[in-house]
Coordinates of C-alpha atoms in Angstrom, one line a residue:
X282 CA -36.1 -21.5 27.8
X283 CA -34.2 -21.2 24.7
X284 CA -33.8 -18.1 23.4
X285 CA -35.6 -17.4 19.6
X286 CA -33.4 -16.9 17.2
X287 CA -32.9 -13.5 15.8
X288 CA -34.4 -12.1 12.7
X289 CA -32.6 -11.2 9.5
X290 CA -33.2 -7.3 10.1
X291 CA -32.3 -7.8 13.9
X292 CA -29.0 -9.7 12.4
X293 CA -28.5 -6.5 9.6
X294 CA -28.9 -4.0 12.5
X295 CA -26.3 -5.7 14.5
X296 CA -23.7 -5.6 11.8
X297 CA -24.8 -1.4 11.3
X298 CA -23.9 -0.7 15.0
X299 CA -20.8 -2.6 15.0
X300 CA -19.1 -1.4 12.2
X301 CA -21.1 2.8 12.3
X302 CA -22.4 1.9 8.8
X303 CA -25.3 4.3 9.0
X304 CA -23.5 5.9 11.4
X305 CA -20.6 7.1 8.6
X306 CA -23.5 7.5 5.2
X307 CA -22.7 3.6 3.6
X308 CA -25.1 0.4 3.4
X309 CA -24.1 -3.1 3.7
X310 CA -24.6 -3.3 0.3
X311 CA -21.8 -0.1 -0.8
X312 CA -19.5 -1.7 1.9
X313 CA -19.6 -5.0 0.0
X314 CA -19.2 -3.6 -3.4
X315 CA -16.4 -1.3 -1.9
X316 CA -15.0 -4.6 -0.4
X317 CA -15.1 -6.0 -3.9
X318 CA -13.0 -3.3 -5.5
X319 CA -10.4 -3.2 -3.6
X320 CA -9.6 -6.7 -3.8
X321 CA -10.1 -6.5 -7.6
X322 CA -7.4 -3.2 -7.2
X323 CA -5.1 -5.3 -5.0
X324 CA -5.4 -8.8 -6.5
X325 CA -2.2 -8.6 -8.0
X326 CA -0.2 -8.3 -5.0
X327 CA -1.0 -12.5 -5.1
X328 CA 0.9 -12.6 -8.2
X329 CA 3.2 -9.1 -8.2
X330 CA 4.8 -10.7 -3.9
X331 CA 6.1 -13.8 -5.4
X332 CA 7.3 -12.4 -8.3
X333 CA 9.7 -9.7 -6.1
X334 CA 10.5 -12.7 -3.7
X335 CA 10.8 -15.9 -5.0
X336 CA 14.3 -17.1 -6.8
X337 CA 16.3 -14.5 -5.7
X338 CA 19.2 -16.9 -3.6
X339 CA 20.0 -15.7 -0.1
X340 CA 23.1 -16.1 1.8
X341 CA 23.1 -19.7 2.1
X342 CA 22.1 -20.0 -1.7
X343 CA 18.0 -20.7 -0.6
X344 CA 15.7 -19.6 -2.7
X345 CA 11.4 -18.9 -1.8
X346 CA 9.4 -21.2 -4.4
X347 CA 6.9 -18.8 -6.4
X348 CA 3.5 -20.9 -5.3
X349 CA 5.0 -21.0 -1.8
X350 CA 4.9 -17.4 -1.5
X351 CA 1.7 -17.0 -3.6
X352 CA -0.6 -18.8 -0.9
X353 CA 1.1 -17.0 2.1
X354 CA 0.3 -14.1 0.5
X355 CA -3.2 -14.0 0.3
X356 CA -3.3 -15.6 3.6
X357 CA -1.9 -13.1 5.3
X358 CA -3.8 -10.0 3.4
X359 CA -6.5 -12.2 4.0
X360 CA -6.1 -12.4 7.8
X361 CA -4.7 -9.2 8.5
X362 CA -7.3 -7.4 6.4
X363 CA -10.3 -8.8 8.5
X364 CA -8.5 -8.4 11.3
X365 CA -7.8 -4.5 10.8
X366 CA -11.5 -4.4 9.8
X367 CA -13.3 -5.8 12.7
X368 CA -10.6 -4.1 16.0
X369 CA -10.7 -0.3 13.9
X370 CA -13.6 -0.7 12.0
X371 CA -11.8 0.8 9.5
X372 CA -11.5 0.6 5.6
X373 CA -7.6 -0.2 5.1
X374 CA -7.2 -3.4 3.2
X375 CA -3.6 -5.2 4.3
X376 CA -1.4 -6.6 2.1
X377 CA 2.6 -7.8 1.5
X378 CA 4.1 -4.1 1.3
X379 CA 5.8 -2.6 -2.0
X380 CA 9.2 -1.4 -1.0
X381 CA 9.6 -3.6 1.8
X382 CA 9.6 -7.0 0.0
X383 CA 12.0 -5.6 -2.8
X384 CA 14.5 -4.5 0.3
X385 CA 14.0 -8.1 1.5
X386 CA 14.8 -9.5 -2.0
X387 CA 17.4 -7.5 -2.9
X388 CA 19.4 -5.9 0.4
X389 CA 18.2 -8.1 3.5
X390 CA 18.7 -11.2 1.9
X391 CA 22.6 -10.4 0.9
X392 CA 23.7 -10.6 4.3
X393 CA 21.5 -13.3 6.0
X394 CA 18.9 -15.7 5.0
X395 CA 15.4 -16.1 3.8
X396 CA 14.6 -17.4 7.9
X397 CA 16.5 -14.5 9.6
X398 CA 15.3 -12.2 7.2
X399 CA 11.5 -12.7 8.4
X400 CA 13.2 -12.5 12.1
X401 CA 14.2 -9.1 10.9
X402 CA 10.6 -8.5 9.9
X403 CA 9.0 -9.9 12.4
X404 CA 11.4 -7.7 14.8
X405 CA 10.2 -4.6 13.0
X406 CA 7.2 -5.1 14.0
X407 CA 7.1 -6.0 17.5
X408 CA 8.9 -2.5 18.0
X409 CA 6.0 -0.6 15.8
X410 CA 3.5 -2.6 18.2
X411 CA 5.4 -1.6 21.1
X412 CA 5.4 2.0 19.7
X413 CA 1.7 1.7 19.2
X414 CA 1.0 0.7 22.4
X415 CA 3.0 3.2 24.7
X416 CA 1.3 5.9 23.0
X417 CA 4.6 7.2 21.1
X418 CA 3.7 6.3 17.5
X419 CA 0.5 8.4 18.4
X420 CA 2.1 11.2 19.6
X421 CA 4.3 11.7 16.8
X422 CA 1.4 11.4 14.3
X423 CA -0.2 14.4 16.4
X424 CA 2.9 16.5 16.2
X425 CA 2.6 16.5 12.6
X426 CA 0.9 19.9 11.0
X427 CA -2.1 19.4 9.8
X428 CA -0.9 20.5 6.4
X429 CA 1.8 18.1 6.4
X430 CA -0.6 15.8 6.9
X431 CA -2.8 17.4 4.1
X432 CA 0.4 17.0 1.4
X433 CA 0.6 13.7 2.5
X434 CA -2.8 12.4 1.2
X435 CA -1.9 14.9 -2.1
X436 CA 1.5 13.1 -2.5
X437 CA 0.0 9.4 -2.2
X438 CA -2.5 10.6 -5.0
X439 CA 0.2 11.2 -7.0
X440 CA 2.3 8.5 -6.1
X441 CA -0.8 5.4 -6.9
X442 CA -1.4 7.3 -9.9
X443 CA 2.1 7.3 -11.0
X444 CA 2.3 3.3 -10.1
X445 CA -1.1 3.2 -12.0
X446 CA 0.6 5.0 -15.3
X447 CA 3.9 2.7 -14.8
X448 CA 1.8 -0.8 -14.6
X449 CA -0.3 0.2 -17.1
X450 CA 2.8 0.8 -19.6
X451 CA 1.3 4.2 -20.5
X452 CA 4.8 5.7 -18.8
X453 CA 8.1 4.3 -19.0
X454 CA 11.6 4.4 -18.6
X455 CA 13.4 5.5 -21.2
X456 CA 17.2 3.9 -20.2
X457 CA 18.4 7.7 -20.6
X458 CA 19.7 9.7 -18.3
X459 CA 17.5 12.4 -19.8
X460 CA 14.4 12.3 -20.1
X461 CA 14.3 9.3 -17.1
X462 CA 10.6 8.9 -18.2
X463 CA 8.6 9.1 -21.1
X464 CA 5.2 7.9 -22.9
X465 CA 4.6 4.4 -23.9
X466 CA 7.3 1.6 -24.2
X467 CA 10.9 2.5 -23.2
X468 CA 9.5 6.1 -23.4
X469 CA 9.2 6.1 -27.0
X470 CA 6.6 9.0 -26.8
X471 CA 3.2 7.4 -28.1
X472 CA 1.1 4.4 -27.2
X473 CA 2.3 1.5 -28.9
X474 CA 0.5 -1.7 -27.2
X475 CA -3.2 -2.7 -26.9
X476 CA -3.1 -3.3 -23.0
X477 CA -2.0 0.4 -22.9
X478 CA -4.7 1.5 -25.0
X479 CA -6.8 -1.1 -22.8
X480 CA -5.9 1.1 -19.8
X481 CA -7.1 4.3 -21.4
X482 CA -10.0 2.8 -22.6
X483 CA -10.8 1.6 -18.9
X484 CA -9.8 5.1 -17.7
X485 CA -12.2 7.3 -19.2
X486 CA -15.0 5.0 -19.0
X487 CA -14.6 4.7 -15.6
X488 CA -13.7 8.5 -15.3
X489 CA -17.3 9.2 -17.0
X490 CA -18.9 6.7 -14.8
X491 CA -17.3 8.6 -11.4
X492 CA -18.3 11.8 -12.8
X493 CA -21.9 11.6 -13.7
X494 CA -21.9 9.7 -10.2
X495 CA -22.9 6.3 -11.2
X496 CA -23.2 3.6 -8.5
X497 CA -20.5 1.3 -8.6
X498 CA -18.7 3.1 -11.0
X499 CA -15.2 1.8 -10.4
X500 CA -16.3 -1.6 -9.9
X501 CA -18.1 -1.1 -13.2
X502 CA -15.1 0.7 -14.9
X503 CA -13.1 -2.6 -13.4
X504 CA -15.2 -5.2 -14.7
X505 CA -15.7 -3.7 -17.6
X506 CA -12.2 -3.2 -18.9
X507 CA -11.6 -7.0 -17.8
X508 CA -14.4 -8.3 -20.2
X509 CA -13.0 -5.8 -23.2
X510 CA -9.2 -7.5 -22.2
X511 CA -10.3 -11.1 -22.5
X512 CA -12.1 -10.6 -25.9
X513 CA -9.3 -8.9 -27.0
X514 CA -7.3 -11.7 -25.8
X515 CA -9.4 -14.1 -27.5
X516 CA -9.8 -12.8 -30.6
X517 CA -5.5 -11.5 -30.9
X518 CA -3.8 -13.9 -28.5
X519 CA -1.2 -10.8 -27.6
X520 CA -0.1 -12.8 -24.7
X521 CA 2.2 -12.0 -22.0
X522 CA 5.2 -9.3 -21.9
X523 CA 7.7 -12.6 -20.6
X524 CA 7.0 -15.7 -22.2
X525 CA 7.8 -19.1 -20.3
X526 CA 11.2 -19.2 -21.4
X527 CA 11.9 -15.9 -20.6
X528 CA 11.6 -14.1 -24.2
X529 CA 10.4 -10.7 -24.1
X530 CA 7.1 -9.9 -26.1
X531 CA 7.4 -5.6 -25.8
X532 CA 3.3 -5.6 -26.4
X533 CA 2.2 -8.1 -24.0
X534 CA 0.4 -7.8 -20.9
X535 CA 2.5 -7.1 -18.2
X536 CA 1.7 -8.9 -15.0
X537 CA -1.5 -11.1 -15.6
X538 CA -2.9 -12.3 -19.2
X539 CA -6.9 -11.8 -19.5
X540 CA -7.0 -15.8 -20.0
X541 CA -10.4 -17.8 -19.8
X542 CA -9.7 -21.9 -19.1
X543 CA -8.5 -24.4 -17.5
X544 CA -9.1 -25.4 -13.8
X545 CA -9.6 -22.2 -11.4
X546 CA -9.0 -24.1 -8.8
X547 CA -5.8 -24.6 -6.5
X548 CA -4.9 -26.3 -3.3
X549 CA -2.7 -23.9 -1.1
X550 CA 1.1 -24.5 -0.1
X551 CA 1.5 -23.0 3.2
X552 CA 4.7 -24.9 4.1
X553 CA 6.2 -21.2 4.6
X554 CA 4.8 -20.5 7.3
X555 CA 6.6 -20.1 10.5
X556 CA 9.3 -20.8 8.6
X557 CA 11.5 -18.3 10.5
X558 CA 14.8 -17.9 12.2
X559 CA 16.0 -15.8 14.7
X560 CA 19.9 -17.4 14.8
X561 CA 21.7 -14.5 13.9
X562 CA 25.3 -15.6 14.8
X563 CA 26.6 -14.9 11.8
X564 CA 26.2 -11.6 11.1
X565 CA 27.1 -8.7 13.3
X566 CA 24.6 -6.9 15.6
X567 CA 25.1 -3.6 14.2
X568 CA 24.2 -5.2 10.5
X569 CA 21.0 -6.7 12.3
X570 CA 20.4 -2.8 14.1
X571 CA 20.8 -1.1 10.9
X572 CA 18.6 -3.4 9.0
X573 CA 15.7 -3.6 11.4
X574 CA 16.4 0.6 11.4
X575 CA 15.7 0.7 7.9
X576 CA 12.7 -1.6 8.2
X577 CA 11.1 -0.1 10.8
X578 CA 12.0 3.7 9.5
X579 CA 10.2 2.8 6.5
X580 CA 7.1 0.6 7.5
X581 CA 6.7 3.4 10.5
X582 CA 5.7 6.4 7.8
X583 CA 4.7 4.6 4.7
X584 CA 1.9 3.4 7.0
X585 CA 0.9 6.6 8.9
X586 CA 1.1 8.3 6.1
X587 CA -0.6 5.8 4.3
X588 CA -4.0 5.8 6.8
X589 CA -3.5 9.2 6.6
X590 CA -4.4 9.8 3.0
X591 CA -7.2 7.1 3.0
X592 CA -8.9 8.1 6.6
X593 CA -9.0 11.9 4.6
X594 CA -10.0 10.5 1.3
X595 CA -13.2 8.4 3.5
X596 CA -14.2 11.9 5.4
X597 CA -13.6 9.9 8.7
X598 CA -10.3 12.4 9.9
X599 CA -11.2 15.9 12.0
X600 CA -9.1 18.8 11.1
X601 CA -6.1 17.7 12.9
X602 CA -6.3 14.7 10.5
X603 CA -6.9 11.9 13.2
X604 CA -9.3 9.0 12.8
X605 CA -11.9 6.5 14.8
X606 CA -9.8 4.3 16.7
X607 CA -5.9 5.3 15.7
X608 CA -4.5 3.7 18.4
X609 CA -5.9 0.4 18.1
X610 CA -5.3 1.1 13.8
X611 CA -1.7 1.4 14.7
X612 CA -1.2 -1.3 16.8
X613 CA -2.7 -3.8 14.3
X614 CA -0.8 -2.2 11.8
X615 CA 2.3 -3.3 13.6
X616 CA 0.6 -6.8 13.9
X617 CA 0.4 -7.0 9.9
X618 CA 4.7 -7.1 10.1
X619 CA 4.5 -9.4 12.6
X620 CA 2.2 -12.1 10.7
X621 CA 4.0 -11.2 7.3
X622 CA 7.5 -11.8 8.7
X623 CA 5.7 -15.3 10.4
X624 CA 4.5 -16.5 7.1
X625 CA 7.4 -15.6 4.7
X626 CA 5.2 -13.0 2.9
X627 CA 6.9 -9.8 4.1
X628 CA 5.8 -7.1 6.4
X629 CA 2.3 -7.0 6.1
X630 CA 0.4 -3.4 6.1
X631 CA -2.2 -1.5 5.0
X632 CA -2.5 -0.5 0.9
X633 CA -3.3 2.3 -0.4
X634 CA -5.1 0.4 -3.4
X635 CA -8.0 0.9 -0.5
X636 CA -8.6 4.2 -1.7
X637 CA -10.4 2.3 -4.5
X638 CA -12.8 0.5 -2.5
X639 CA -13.0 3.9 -0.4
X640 CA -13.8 6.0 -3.5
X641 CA -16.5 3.3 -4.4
X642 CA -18.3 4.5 -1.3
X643 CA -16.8 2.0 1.4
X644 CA -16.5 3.6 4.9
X645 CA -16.3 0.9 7.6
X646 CA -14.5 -2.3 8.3
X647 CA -17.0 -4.4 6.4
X648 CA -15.5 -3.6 3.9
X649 CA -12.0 -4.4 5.0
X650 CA -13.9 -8.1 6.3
X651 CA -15.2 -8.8 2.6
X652 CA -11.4 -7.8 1.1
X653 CA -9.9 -10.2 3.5
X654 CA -12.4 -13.4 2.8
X655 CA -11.7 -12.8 -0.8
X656 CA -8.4 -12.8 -0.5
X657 CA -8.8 -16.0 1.4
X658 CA -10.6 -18.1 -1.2
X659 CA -8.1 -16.4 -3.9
X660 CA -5.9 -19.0 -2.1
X661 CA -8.0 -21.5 -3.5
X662 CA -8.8 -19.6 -6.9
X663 CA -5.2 -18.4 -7.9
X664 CA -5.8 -18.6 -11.4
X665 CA -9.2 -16.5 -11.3
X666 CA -7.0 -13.5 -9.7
X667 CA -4.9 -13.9 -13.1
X668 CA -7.7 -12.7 -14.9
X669 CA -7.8 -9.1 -14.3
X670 CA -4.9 -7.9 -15.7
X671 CA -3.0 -4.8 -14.6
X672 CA -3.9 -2.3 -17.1
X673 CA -7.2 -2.5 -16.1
X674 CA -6.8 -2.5 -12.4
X675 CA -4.3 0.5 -13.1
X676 CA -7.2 2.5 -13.8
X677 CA -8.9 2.5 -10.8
X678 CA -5.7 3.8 -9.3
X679 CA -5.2 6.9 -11.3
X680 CA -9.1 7.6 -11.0
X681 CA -8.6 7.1 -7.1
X682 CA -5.4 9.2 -7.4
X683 CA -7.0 12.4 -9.0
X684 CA -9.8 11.8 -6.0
X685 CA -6.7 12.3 -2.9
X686 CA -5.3 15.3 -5.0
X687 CA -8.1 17.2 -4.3
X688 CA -7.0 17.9 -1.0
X689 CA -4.5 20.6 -1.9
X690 CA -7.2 23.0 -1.5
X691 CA -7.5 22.4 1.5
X692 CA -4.0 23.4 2.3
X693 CA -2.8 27.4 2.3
X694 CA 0.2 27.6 0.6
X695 CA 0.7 31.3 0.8
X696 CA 3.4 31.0 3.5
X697 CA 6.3 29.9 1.5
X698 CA 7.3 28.3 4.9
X699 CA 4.8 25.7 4.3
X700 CA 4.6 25.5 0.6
X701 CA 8.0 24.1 0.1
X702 CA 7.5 21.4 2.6
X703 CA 4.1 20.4 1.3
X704 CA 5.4 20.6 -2.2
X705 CA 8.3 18.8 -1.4
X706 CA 6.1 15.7 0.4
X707 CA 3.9 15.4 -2.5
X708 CA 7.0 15.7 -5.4
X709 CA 9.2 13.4 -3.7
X710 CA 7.0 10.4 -3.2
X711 CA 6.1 9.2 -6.7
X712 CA 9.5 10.7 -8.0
X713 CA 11.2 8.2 -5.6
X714 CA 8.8 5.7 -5.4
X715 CA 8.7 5.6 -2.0
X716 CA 6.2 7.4 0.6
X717 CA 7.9 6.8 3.4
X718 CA 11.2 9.5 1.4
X719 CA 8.2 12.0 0.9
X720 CA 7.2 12.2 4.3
X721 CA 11.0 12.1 5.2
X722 CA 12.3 15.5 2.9
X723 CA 8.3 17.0 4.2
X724 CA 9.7 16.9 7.8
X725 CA 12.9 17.6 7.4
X726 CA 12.4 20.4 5.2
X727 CA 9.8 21.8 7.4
X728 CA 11.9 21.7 10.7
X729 CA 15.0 23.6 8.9
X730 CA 12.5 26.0 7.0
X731 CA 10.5 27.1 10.5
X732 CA 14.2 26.8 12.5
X733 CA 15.8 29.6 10.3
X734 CA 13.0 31.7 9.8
X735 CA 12.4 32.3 13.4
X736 CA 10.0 30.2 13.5
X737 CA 11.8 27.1 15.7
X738 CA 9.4 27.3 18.7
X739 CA 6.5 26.3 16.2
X740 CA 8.1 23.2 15.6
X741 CA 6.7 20.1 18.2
X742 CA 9.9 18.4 19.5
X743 CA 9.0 15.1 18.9
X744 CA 9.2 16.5 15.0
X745 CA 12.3 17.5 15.8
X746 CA 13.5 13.9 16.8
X747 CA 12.0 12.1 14.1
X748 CA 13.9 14.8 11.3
X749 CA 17.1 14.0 12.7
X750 CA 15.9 10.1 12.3
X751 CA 15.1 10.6 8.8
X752 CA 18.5 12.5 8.2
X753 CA 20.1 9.3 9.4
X754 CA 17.9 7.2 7.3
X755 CA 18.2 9.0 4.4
X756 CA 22.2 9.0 4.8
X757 CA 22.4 5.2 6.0
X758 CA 24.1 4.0 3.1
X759 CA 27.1 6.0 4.3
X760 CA 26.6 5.4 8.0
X761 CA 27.2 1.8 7.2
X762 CA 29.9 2.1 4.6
X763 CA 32.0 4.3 7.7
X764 CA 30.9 1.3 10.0
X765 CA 31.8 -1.2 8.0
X766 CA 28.4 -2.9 8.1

């Protein structure tokens, strides 16, 4: 006898056991919309990848075409996003990593080619994955203090916020050597463009909306700001910062223009995938070690520290800062490299843009499974992601970036011996761009602080290890130069 097919509210109940949705204090229906605004956050990884890796010649004068890289890049979020959220059940949306792709484009590249590059890539990952999986990457993420671990989440609030004030051109560089930074274009001390005033606009709507504790505030505060972009649009026709021919237009928008038109639709290239090379006879092996060194160094801590932040942000880390299901998070993690390097997208990991979602109330991996299918039709619907342009979504990130700050009060800082690490974590990352640095100078500092205070024996020795691995990271450049790599 056949068996009767289940009801709806059998089917929903399902789904809420899977992923702990009642479990963790969400709905189906928060997990969607939190789903939603991370993507909306992230979208522009679709157009920001290709932009950092296509037409930049490698050794053998090959260049990645910009649609090429476009589709592989929302495939892969796409798949490793849905992925992460159905083995962790976890919030963490994957995408093409910042950092990584630009040491791809502008270091990697220099010395072998677009194919051995992803081998590099692809390398890097297998080692995280083995790491994962022996138990090692976990044991170093429990021999970090729990106040490291606190600064952490503090310095990735400040370091999305910072990207959010850079993208939304409400800080830039000034070209001096003093100040580096400043308000508005080229640091010129006031707002001087509409998309910037765009961005403020979006962020204190939004920041009203959070605070009186309105549903769907970001996503409202998104949407929102998009609509008030493409009337403006409409109505001034400001147009894009680079025009087609390459002329500058200071008061543009700066990534995507908040166009209405034409057809939304797009069939995918993914030519690039598999579309790697592991044929490295050409270069030496110590070149290959150092560069899959610098990968993995980098795509090792930007991601811990990365699910650090976010699984504290959601409520879903104890007090030693671990979360549901970290070994299994890690291990996919080092997956995400793996597929990235096999599609051409770069080393694939988790964002922190998924603190938006996460602030928007998302708490399980549903949300991470209605991210990824988004991201998969966005390989259908390429010009649709153009819409919302990065002012706007650089709101959510400074709104989301204030939220992770709050942790500092959770942190005693009146040990200098832990102050000075912590504040040395959360300075260094958006003053170098780079979390990965931050936790580096947090360790480090925090071994040599303890060691000469008479404090050494507090210090795990696995913490030990990884600080000298960060000294040698952070002094590569002349490790190579005295190796003649």
């Amino acid at each position: 006898m056949a068996e009767a097919p289940r009801t709806q509210t059998e089917a929903r109940g399902a789904i809420d056991r899977f992923f702990h949705i009642s479990e963790r204090g969400s709905t189906v229906g928060t997990e969607i919309r939190g789903g939603l605004v991370t993507f909306v956050t992230m979208a522009y990884i679709v157009i920001l990848n290709p932009i950092i890796l296509s037409g930049k010649e490698d050794v053998a004068g090959n260049m990645l075409e910009f649609g090429q890289v476009s589709a592989v890049t929302a495939l892969a979020a796409g798949v490793m996003t849905i992925l992460f959220g159905l083995v962790s059940r976890l919030p963490f949306a994957f995408a093409a990593g910042l950092g990584i792709n630009a040491f791809l484009a502008f270091s990697v590249v220099q010395e072998v080619t677009w194919p051995e590059a992803m081998a590099i890539v692809v390398i890097n990952g297998l080692l995280i994955v083995l790491l994962a999986a022996t138990g090692l990457r976990r044991m170093i993420f429990d021999a970090v203090p729990v106040q490291l671990k606190l600064a952490i989440t503090v310095g990735i609030g400040f370091f999305i916020a910072f990207i959010g004030f850079v993208n939304s051109g409400f800080v830039d560089a000034t070209g001096q050597s003093s100040p580096p930074v400043g308000l508005g274009p080229a640091g010129v001390g006031f707002i001087a463009t509409i998309p910037t005033l765009i961005f403020v606009v979006t962020l204190v709507l939004t920041g009203i909306l959070v605070a009186k504790k309105v549903k769907g505030g970001i996503l409202i505060g998104l949407v929102s700001g998009t609509v008030i972009a493409v009337i403006v649009e409409a109505i001034w026709k400001i147009g894009p910062k680079f025009g087609a021919d390459g002329a500058l237009n200071p008061g543009g928008w700066s990534l995507t223009e908040p166009v209405l038109g034409g057809n939304p639709f797009a069939v995918p290239d993914l030519s690039l995938v598999g579309a790697v090379s592991f044929d490295f006879g050409k270069v030496g092996l110590v070149t290959v070690i150092m560069l899959v060194f610098t990968l993995l160094f980098t795509n090792f801590f930007d991601a811990m520290g990365t699910m650090t932040g976010l699984s504290r942000e959601a409520g879903l880390a104890n007090e030693q800062g671990n979360f549901p299901r970290i070994k299994s998070a890690l291990i996919v993690e080092g997956v995400g490299a793996v597929v990235g390097g096999g599609t051409s997208s770069s080393s694939t990991t988790v964002f922190i843009e998924s603190g938006a979602g996460i602030g928007e109330g998302a708490r399980t991996g549903l949300a991470n499974v209605v991210t990824g299918l988004v991201f998969l039709l966005a390989m259908f619907f390429t010009p649709l992601t153009e819409v919302v342009p990065t002012e706007v979504a650089a709101a959510a990130l400074v709104i989301v970036g204030a939220m992770m700050m709050s942790q500092i009060a959770n942190i005693d800082l009146t040990d200098f011996r832990v102050l000075l690490p912590v504040f040395l974590t959360a300075a260094v990352m958006p003053l170098s761009y780079s979390i990965a640095n931050g936790i580096g100078a947090g360790f480090v500092s925090w071994v040599l602080v303890h060691a000469f205070t008479g404090k050494a024996k507090q210090v795990h020795w696995l913490l030990w290890i990884v600080s000298v691995g960060f000294v040698i990271f952070f002094a590569r450049g002349p490790i190579e130069a005295f190796l003649g790599v």
